[in-house]
């Protein structure tokens, strides 16, 4: 019995037990220290414990998450503030939404900031200003339109790639994204609003904007495309406005939209300008007649040259003519796009310039010099000197809220 064991033996047994417990604790401390110093072991342990919990307590989801409707009298849009944002779309269809403050104002002829980590075979296609309640009309190169709300586009950081548009629009076809722009609810309800569509080979048409308010999940045909042609530009307009367009070689034409009869949604359209062989359309915009005398045409080329030309330098012409020379181009340079900007936008607005390498410059519009119609313009952005293939691919004009 215990009473028969000598005290010396009892003391020896207790010391042995304490030593054994100490050795076990030291071994456990060593393992825990190794675990904390090794990220892979921490993640493996978290994964193992999570799987054990899931196996022990996991069951089928009993609730359903509805994105389109929260209740009979409340929609998801009611919970989203109508804040301004910037939407960036790449040529391969990656899209993301950023806060307006993502890009700071910079000086002219600077390199800008990276707009996203692009794939090697991808580039920035569209950058524009919108509000979270706006509907985004997404036009594909084969002449179809799809729609989603601006707040449905996942928000990303300035350097993120974004998410593929087909993951948001499940019925998107295999064509490329050629045009995306925002439309507010008030604009959809305006009966005077029309949509002007222009193909790269110069076919143009005008349809009512209300035809695109209810778009099926698999999209709608907006223009019958011929083989070798694709839809390139879409703008909202009224009948009292004019249209101005430019070819890549710098030939420009202005004509009143009243001469362009509204047609059905699937019609092919009519000729806009006579193009020489090998030339295609570079850009198109709408002119507000009430502001035309104080407005100018912003012209940006692929080598980063830009200028503002008073719209009074372009007279109305008959549609399907040759147009007039709109800019003096350097060798290997061509017109990338054009935009109509009024005096208020020039005074308070900014221009976002996107390049092939993925950089974006944010520059005050007033720093773009005003020139004559045939002038060459000035350098607006410094292209990547490490490659000879860097080019300006698109711009966005933002009018700052006062």
Coordinates of C-alpha atoms in Angstrom, one line a residue:
X1 CA 0.0 0.0 0.0
X2 CA 1.0 3.7 -0.2
X3 CA 1.5 3.8 3.5
X4 CA 4.2 1.2 3.1
X5 CA 6.2 3.1 0.5
X6 CA 9.2 5.1 1.9
X7 CA 9.0 8.9 1.6
X8 CA 12.2 9.0 -0.5
X9 CA 10.6 6.7 -3.1
X10 CA 7.4 8.8 -3.2
X11 CA 9.5 12.0 -3.8
X12 CA 11.4 10.3 -6.6
X13 CA 8.2 9.3 -8.4
X14 CA 6.9 12.9 -8.2
X15 CA 10.1 14.3 -9.7
X16 CA 9.9 11.8 -12.6
X17 CA 6.3 12.9 -13.3
X18 CA 7.2 16.6 -13.3
X19 CA 10.1 16.0 -15.7
X20 CA 7.9 14.0 -18.0
X21 CA 5.3 16.8 -18.1
X22 CA 8.0 19.4 -18.7
X23 CA 9.4 17.4 -21.7
X24 CA 5.9 17.1 -23.2
X25 CA 5.3 20.8 -22.8
X26 CA 8.6 21.7 -24.4
X27 CA 7.9 19.4 -27.4
X28 CA 4.4 21.0 -27.8
X29 CA 5.9 24.5 -27.6
X30 CA 8.4 23.6 -30.3
X31 CA 5.6 22.3 -32.6
X32 CA 3.5 25.4 -32.0
X33 CA 6.4 27.7 -32.7
X34 CA 7.1 25.9 -36.0
X35 CA 3.4 26.1 -36.9
X36 CA 3.2 29.9 -36.3
X37 CA 6.4 30.4 -38.3
X38 CA 5.1 28.5 -41.3
X39 CA 2.2 29.9 -43.2
X40 CA 1.6 26.7 -45.2
X41 CA 1.1 24.7 -42.0
X42 CA -1.3 27.3 -40.6
X43 CA -3.4 27.2 -43.7
X44 CA -3.4 23.4 -43.7
X45 CA -4.5 23.3 -40.1
X46 CA -7.3 25.9 -40.8
X47 CA -8.4 23.8 -43.8
X48 CA -8.4 20.6 -41.7
X49 CA -10.4 22.1 -38.9
X50 CA -12.9 23.7 -41.2
X51 CA -13.5 20.4 -43.0
X52 CA -14.0 18.7 -39.7
X53 CA -16.6 21.3 -38.6
X54 CA -18.3 21.1 -42.0
X55 CA -18.5 17.3 -41.8
X56 CA -19.8 17.4 -38.2
X57 CA -22.3 20.3 -38.4
X58 CA -22.8 20.9 -42.2
X59 CA -26.3 20.6 -43.7
X60 CA -28.2 21.9 -46.8
X61 CA -28.9 25.6 -47.0
X62 CA -32.5 26.3 -45.9
X63 CA -32.7 29.9 -47.1
X64 CA -32.6 31.3 -50.6
X65 CA -30.6 34.5 -51.6
X66 CA -32.4 36.5 -54.2
X67 CA -30.4 39.1 -56.2
X68 CA -33.3 40.5 -58.3
X69 CA -35.9 41.0 -55.6
X70 CA -35.8 41.5 -51.9
X71 CA -39.5 41.9 -51.3
X72 CA -42.6 42.7 -53.3
X73 CA -42.3 46.4 -52.7
X74 CA -38.5 46.8 -52.4
X75 CA -35.7 46.1 -54.9
X76 CA -31.9 45.8 -54.4
X77 CA -31.5 49.2 -56.0
X78 CA -33.4 50.8 -53.1
X79 CA -30.6 49.8 -50.8
X80 CA -27.8 51.1 -53.1
X81 CA -26.9 54.8 -53.0
X82 CA -26.8 56.4 -56.4
X83 CA -23.1 57.3 -56.1
X84 CA -20.9 58.2 -59.1
X85 CA -18.3 55.7 -60.2
X86 CA -15.9 54.8 -63.0
X87 CA -16.5 51.7 -65.2
X88 CA -13.5 50.1 -67.0
X89 CA -14.1 47.5 -69.7
X90 CA -11.3 45.6 -71.5
X91 CA -11.4 44.4 -75.1
X92 CA -11.6 40.8 -74.0
X93 CA -14.7 41.6 -71.9
X94 CA -13.3 42.1 -68.4
X95 CA -15.2 44.8 -66.4
X96 CA -14.9 46.4 -63.1
X97 CA -16.3 49.4 -61.1
X98 CA -14.1 51.8 -59.2
X99 CA -14.8 54.8 -57.1
X100 CA -14.5 58.2 -58.7
X101 CA -11.5 59.0 -56.5
X102 CA -9.4 56.1 -57.8
X103 CA -7.5 58.5 -60.1
X104 CA -6.0 61.8 -59.0
X105 CA -5.8 64.8 -61.3
X106 CA -2.4 65.0 -63.1
X107 CA -0.5 67.4 -65.4
X108 CA -0.3 67.1 -69.2
X109 CA 2.4 64.8 -70.8
X110 CA 2.6 62.5 -67.7
X111 CA 2.6 58.7 -67.7
X112 CA -0.5 58.2 -65.6
X113 CA -1.5 55.3 -63.3
X114 CA -2.1 51.7 -64.0
X115 CA -5.8 51.0 -64.6
X116 CA -5.6 47.3 -64.1
X117 CA -3.5 44.2 -64.5
X118 CA -4.3 43.1 -68.0
X119 CA -3.6 39.8 -69.8
X120 CA -0.8 40.0 -72.3
X121 CA -3.3 39.8 -75.2
X122 CA -5.8 42.2 -73.6
X123 CA -6.2 46.0 -73.6
X124 CA -8.4 48.8 -72.1
X125 CA -11.4 49.3 -74.4
X126 CA -13.8 51.6 -72.6
X127 CA -13.6 53.9 -69.6
X128 CA -16.7 56.0 -68.7
X129 CA -18.4 57.8 -65.9
X130 CA -21.7 56.5 -64.5
X131 CA -23.9 56.3 -61.4
X132 CA -24.8 53.1 -59.5
X133 CA -28.5 53.2 -60.5
X134 CA -27.8 53.6 -64.2
X135 CA -28.4 50.7 -66.6
X136 CA -25.4 49.7 -68.6
X137 CA -26.2 48.9 -72.3
X138 CA -23.5 46.4 -73.4
X139 CA -23.2 46.2 -77.2
X140 CA -21.3 43.3 -78.9
X141 CA -19.5 43.4 -82.2
X142 CA -22.1 41.2 -83.9
X143 CA -24.8 43.8 -83.3
X144 CA -26.5 42.6 -80.1
X145 CA -27.2 44.5 -76.9
X146 CA -27.3 43.2 -73.3
X147 CA -28.1 45.1 -70.1
X148 CA -27.2 45.2 -66.4
X149 CA -27.2 47.7 -63.5
X150 CA -24.0 49.6 -62.7
X151 CA -24.1 48.4 -59.1
X152 CA -24.2 44.7 -60.4
X153 CA -20.6 45.2 -61.7
X154 CA -18.3 44.1 -58.9
X155 CA -16.2 46.8 -57.4
X156 CA -12.4 46.4 -57.9
X157 CA -9.2 48.1 -57.0
X158 CA -7.3 50.3 -59.4
X159 CA -4.8 47.5 -60.2
X160 CA -7.3 44.6 -60.3
X161 CA -8.2 42.8 -63.6
X162 CA -11.9 42.8 -63.1
X163 CA -14.4 40.0 -63.8
X164 CA -15.3 38.6 -67.2
X165 CA -18.5 40.1 -68.6
X166 CA -19.9 36.6 -69.5
X167 CA -19.8 35.7 -65.8
X168 CA -22.3 38.5 -65.1
X169 CA -24.3 38.3 -68.4
X170 CA -24.7 34.5 -68.6
X171 CA -26.1 34.7 -72.2
X172 CA -23.3 36.8 -73.7
X173 CA -22.1 35.4 -77.0
X174 CA -18.5 34.8 -78.1
X175 CA -18.1 38.2 -79.8
X176 CA -16.0 41.1 -78.4
X177 CA -17.3 44.1 -76.4
X178 CA -17.5 47.1 -78.7
X179 CA -19.6 49.6 -76.8
X180 CA -20.8 50.0 -73.2
X181 CA -22.5 53.1 -71.9
X182 CA -24.7 54.1 -69.0
X183 CA -28.4 55.2 -69.3
X184 CA -30.4 56.7 -66.4
X185 CA -34.1 55.9 -65.7
X186 CA -35.1 59.5 -66.7
X187 CA -33.3 59.1 -70.1
X188 CA -35.2 55.8 -70.8
X189 CA -38.5 57.6 -70.2
X190 CA -37.7 60.5 -72.5
X191 CA -39.6 59.9 -75.7
X192 CA -37.3 62.3 -77.6
X193 CA -34.3 60.2 -76.9
X194 CA -32.9 58.1 -79.7
X195 CA -29.9 55.8 -80.2
X196 CA -27.5 56.3 -83.1
X197 CA -25.6 53.2 -84.2
X198 CA -22.5 53.3 -86.5
X199 CA -20.6 50.3 -87.9
X200 CA -16.9 50.4 -88.6
X201 CA -17.5 50.3 -92.3
X202 CA -19.7 53.4 -92.1
X203 CA -23.3 52.1 -91.9
X204 CA -25.5 54.3 -89.6
X205 CA -29.0 54.1 -88.2
X206 CA -31.2 55.8 -85.6
X207 CA -33.7 54.1 -83.3
X208 CA -35.8 55.0 -80.2
X209 CA -34.0 54.5 -76.9
X210 CA -37.1 53.1 -75.3
X211 CA -36.7 50.0 -77.4
X212 CA -33.7 49.0 -75.2
X213 CA -35.4 49.4 -71.8
X214 CA -36.5 45.8 -71.6
X215 CA -33.7 43.5 -72.9
X216 CA -34.0 39.7 -72.7
X217 CA -31.3 37.8 -70.9
X218 CA -30.0 36.5 -74.2
X219 CA -29.8 40.0 -75.6
X220 CA -31.5 41.8 -78.5
X221 CA -30.4 42.3 -82.1
X222 CA -29.8 46.1 -82.7
X223 CA -28.2 46.1 -86.2
X224 CA -28.0 43.6 -89.0
X225 CA -24.2 43.2 -89.7
X226 CA -22.7 42.3 -93.0
X227 CA -19.8 39.9 -93.2
X228 CA -16.5 41.7 -92.4
X229 CA -18.3 44.6 -90.6
X230 CA -19.0 45.1 -86.9
X231 CA -20.8 47.5 -84.6
X232 CA -18.5 50.2 -83.4
X233 CA -20.3 53.2 -81.8
X234 CA -23.5 53.9 -80.1
X235 CA -24.7 57.4 -78.9
X236 CA -27.9 58.8 -77.5
X237 CA -29.4 61.7 -79.3
X238 CA -32.5 63.8 -80.2
X239 CA -33.8 64.7 -83.7
X240 CA -32.6 68.3 -83.3
X241 CA -29.0 67.4 -82.9
X242 CA -26.2 66.7 -85.4
X243 CA -23.8 63.9 -85.9
X244 CA -20.0 64.2 -86.4
X245 CA -17.7 61.3 -87.3
X246 CA -14.1 60.7 -88.3
X247 CA -12.2 58.0 -90.2
X248 CA -8.8 56.8 -89.0
X249 CA -7.2 58.7 -91.8
X250 CA -8.6 62.0 -90.4
X251 CA -11.5 62.6 -92.8
X252 CA -14.4 64.1 -90.9
X253 CA -18.1 64.8 -91.6
X254 CA -20.9 66.6 -89.9
X255 CA -24.6 66.2 -90.8
X256 CA -28.0 66.9 -89.1
X257 CA -29.7 63.8 -87.6
X258 CA -33.0 65.0 -89.0
X259 CA -31.8 63.7 -92.3
X260 CA -31.4 60.2 -90.7
X261 CA -34.9 58.7 -90.6
X262 CA -35.7 56.5 -87.5
X263 CA -35.7 52.8 -88.4
X264 CA -36.6 49.5 -86.7
X265 CA -34.4 47.8 -84.2
X266 CA -33.0 45.1 -86.6
X267 CA -32.6 47.4 -89.7
X268 CA -29.1 47.6 -91.4
X269 CA -29.0 51.4 -91.8
X270 CA -27.6 53.7 -94.5
X271 CA -24.2 55.0 -95.6
X272 CA -22.7 57.8 -93.5
X273 CA -19.5 58.7 -95.3
X274 CA -17.6 57.5 -98.3
X275 CA -14.4 55.7 -97.1
X276 CA -11.4 55.1 -99.3
X277 CA -10.2 51.5 -99.6
X278 CA -8.6 50.3 -96.3
X279 CA -10.0 53.2 -94.2
X280 CA -12.5 52.6 -91.4
X281 CA -14.5 54.7 -88.9
X282 CA -12.4 55.9 -85.9
X283 CA -15.1 57.7 -83.8
X284 CA -18.5 59.4 -83.7
X285 CA -20.3 61.8 -81.4
X286 CA -23.4 63.9 -81.2
X287 CA -23.6 67.7 -81.4
X288 CA -26.1 69.7 -79.2
X289 CA -27.2 72.5 -81.5
X290 CA -27.9 74.9 -78.6
X291 CA -24.3 74.6 -77.4
X292 CA -22.6 74.1 -80.8
X293 CA -21.2 77.6 -81.1
X294 CA -19.4 77.4 -77.8
X295 CA -18.4 73.7 -78.1
X296 CA -15.4 72.1 -79.6
X297 CA -14.3 68.7 -81.0
X298 CA -11.7 66.8 -79.0
X299 CA -9.5 64.8 -81.3
X300 CA -7.1 62.2 -79.9
X301 CA -4.7 60.1 -82.0
X302 CA -3.0 56.7 -81.4
X303 CA 0.4 58.3 -80.7
X304 CA -1.1 60.5 -77.9
X305 CA -1.5 63.7 -79.8
X306 CA -4.7 65.7 -79.0
X307 CA -6.3 69.0 -79.8
X308 CA -9.6 70.9 -79.5
X309 CA -11.2 72.3 -82.6
X310 CA -14.2 74.8 -82.5
X311 CA -17.3 73.0 -84.0
X312 CA -17.9 76.1 -86.1
X313 CA -14.9 74.8 -88.2
X314 CA -17.1 71.9 -89.4
X315 CA -20.1 72.8 -91.5
X316 CA -23.2 70.6 -92.1
X317 CA -22.8 68.4 -95.2
X318 CA -24.9 66.0 -97.1
X319 CA -24.6 62.5 -95.7
X320 CA -22.6 59.9 -97.7
X321 CA -20.0 62.5 -98.9
X322 CA -16.2 62.4 -98.6
X323 CA -16.0 64.9 -95.7
X324 CA -13.2 67.3 -94.9
X325 CA -9.6 66.8 -93.5
X326 CA -9.8 67.1 -89.8
X327 CA -6.2 66.7 -88.6
X328 CA -2.6 66.6 -89.9
X329 CA -1.3 63.2 -88.9
X330 CA 2.3 62.1 -88.3
X331 CA 3.7 59.0 -90.0
X332 CA 2.2 55.8 -88.6
X333 CA -0.3 57.8 -86.6
X334 CA -4.1 57.7 -87.0
X335 CA -7.2 59.1 -85.3
X336 CA -8.2 57.0 -82.2
X337 CA -11.4 58.7 -81.3
X338 CA -13.3 62.0 -81.1
X339 CA -15.5 63.6 -78.5
X340 CA -17.7 66.8 -78.5
X341 CA -17.1 68.9 -75.4
X342 CA -19.0 72.1 -74.5
X343 CA -17.4 75.1 -72.8
X344 CA -18.6 74.1 -69.2
X345 CA -17.0 70.6 -69.7
X346 CA -13.7 72.2 -70.9
X347 CA -13.6 74.6 -67.9
X348 CA -14.6 72.0 -65.2
X349 CA -14.0 68.6 -66.8
X350 CA -11.3 66.1 -67.1
X351 CA -10.2 63.5 -69.7
X352 CA -9.1 59.9 -68.9
X353 CA -6.7 58.6 -71.5
X354 CA -6.3 54.8 -71.7
X355 CA -3.3 53.2 -73.4
X356 CA -2.5 49.7 -74.8
X357 CA -0.1 49.0 -71.9
X358 CA -3.0 49.5 -69.4
X359 CA -2.1 53.0 -68.1
X360 CA -4.7 55.8 -67.6
X361 CA -4.0 59.5 -67.4
X362 CA -6.4 61.9 -65.8
X363 CA -5.9 65.4 -67.2
X364 CA -7.9 68.6 -67.0
X365 CA -9.6 69.3 -70.3
X366 CA -8.6 72.9 -70.3
X367 CA -4.9 71.8 -70.7
X368 CA -5.7 70.4 -74.1
X369 CA -4.8 73.2 -76.6
X370 CA -7.4 74.7 -78.9
X371 CA -6.2 74.5 -82.6
X372 CA -7.4 74.9 -86.1
X373 CA -9.1 72.1 -88.1
X374 CA -6.0 71.2 -90.0
X375 CA -3.5 71.6 -87.2
X376 CA -1.5 68.7 -85.8
X377 CA -2.2 69.2 -82.1
X378 CA 0.1 68.7 -79.1
X379 CA 1.4 65.7 -77.1
X380 CA -1.1 64.7 -74.5
X381 CA 0.3 61.6 -72.9
X382 CA 3.8 59.9 -72.8
X383 CA 3.6 56.4 -74.2
X384 CA 5.7 53.5 -72.9
X385 CA 9.2 53.9 -74.3
X386 CA 10.1 50.2 -73.6
X387 CA 7.8 49.1 -76.5
X388 CA 7.1 50.5 -80.0
X389 CA 3.5 49.1 -79.9
X390 CA 2.1 51.2 -77.1
X391 CA -0.9 53.3 -78.4
X392 CA -3.8 55.3 -77.1
X393 CA -6.9 53.0 -77.3
X394 CA -9.7 55.0 -75.7
X395 CA -10.7 58.1 -73.7
X396 CA -13.4 59.1 -71.3
X397 CA -14.5 62.7 -70.7
X398 CA -15.7 63.5 -67.1
X399 CA -17.6 66.6 -66.1
X400 CA -16.9 67.2 -62.4
X401 CA -19.9 67.8 -60.1
X402 CA -19.8 71.3 -58.7

